[in-house]
Coordinates of N, CA and C in Angstrom, one line a residue:
X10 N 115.5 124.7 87.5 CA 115.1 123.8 86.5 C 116.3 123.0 86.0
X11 N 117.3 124.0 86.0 CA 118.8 122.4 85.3 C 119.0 122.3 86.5
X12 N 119.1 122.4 87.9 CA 119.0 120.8 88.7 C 118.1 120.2 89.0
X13 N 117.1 120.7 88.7 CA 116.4 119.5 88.9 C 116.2 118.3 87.6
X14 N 117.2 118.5 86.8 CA 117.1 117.5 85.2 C 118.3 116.8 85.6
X15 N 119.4 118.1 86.7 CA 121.1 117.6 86.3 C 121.7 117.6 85.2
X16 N 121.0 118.6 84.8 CA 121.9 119.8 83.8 C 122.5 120.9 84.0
X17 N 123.5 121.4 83.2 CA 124.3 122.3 83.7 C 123.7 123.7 83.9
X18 N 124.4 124.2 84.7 CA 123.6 125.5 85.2 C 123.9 126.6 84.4
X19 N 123.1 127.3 84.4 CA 123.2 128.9 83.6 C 123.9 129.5 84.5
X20 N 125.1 130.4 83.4 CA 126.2 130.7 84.4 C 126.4 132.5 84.2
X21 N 125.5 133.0 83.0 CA 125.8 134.5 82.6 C 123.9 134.5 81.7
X22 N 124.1 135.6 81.6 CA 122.5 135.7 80.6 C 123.5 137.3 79.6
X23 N 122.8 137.1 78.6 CA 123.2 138.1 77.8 C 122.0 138.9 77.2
X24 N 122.1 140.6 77.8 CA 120.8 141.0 78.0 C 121.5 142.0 76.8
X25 N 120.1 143.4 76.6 CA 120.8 144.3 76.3 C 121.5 145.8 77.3
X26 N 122.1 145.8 76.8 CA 122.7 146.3 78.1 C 123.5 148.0 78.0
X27 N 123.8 148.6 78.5 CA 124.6 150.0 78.0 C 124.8 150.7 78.9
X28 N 126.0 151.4 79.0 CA 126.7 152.6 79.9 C 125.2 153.7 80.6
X29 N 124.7 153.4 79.0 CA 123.5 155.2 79.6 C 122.0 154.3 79.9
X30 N 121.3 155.0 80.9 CA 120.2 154.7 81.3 C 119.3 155.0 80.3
X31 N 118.7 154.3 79.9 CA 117.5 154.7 78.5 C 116.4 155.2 78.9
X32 N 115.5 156.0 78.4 CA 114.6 156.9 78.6 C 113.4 155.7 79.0
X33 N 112.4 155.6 80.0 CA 111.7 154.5 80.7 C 110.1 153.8 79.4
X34 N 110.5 155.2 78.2 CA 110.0 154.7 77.2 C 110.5 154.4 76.2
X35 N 112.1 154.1 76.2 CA 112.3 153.4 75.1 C 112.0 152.4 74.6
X36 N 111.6 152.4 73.4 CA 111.4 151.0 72.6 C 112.4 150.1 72.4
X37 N 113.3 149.0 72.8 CA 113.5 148.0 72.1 C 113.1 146.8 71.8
X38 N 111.9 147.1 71.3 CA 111.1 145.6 71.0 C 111.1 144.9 71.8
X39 N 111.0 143.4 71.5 CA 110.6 142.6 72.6 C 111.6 142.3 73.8
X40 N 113.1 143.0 73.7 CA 113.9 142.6 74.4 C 113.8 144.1 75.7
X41 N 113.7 143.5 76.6 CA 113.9 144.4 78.2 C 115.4 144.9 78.1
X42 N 115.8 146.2 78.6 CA 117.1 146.4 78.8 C 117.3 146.1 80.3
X43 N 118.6 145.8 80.3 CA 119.2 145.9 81.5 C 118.4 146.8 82.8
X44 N 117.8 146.0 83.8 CA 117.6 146.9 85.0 C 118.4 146.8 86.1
X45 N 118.3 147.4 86.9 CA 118.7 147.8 88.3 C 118.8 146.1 89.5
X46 N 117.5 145.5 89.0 CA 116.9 144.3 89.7 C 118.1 143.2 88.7
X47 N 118.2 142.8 88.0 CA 119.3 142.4 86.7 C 120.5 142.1 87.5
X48 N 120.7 143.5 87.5 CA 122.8 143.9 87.4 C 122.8 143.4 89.2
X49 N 121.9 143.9 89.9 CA 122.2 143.7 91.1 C 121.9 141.8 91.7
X50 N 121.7 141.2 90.9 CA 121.1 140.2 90.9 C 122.9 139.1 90.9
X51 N 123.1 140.0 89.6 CA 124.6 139.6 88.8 C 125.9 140.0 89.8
X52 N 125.7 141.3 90.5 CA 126.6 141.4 91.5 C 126.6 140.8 92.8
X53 N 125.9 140.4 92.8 CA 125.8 139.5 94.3 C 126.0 137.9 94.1
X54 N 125.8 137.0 92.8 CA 126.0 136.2 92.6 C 127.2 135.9 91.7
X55 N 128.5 135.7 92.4 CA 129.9 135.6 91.4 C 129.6 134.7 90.6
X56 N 129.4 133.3 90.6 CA 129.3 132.3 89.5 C 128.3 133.0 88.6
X57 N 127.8 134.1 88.3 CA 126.5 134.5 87.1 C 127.1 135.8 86.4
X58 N 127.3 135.8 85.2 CA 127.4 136.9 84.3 C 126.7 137.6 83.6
X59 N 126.9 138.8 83.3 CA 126.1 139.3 82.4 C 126.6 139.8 80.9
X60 N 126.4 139.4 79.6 CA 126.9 139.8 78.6 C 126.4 141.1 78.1
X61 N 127.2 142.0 77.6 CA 126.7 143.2 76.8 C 126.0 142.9 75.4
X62 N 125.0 142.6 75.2 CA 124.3 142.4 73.9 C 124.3 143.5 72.9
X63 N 124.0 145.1 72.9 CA 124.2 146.2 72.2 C 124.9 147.4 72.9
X64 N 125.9 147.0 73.6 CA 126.9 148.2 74.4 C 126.9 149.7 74.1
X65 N 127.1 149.3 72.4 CA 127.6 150.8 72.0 C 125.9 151.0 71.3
X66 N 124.9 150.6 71.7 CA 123.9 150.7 71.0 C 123.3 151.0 69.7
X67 N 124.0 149.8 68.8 CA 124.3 150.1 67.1 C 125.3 151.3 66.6
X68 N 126.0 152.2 67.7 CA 126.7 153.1 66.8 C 126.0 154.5 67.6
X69 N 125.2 154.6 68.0 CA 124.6 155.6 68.7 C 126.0 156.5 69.2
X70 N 127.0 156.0 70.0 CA 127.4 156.4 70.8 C 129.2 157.2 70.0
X71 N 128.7 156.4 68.5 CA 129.8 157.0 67.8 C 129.8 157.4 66.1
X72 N 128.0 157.5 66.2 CA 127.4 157.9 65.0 C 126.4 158.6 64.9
X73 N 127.2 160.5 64.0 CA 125.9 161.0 63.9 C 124.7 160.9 63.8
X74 N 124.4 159.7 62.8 CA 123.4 159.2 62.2 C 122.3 158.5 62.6
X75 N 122.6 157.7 64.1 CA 122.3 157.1 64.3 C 121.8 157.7 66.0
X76 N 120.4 157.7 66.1 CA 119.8 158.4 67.2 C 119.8 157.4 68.6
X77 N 119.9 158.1 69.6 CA 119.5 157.5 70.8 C 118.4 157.1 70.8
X78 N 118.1 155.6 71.5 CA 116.6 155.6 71.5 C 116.0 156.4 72.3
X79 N 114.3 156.4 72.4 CA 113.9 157.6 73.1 C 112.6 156.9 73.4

């Protein structure tokens, strides 16, 4: 779609994204986490990035308090 306007191209997408594989029912609302089809998408194509949107998953990863999703 941006060449065909000749507009600039999308160069990275910023998903949600994380080290751990999330359980295939996790909930995060309307946003998809990072899949397999995604990353491998992003490794084959050098000009395309992918941003980490919730890395450390709000604290999950360095807060009692705060649960894995599930």
């Amino acid at each position: 779609m941006s060449r065909s306007h000749n507009w600039a191209a999308y160069s990275c997408i910023q998903q949600r994204h994380t080290y751990l594989h999330p359980d295939p029912e996790a909930d995060f609302g309307i946003q998809v986490s990072a899949n397999e089809e995604l990353l491998s998408y992003c490794k084959n194509h050098e000009d395309f990035s992918i941003l980490a949107y919730s890395p450390l998953l709000n604290g999950a990863y360095t807060r009692r308090d705060v649960a894995l999703p599930k």
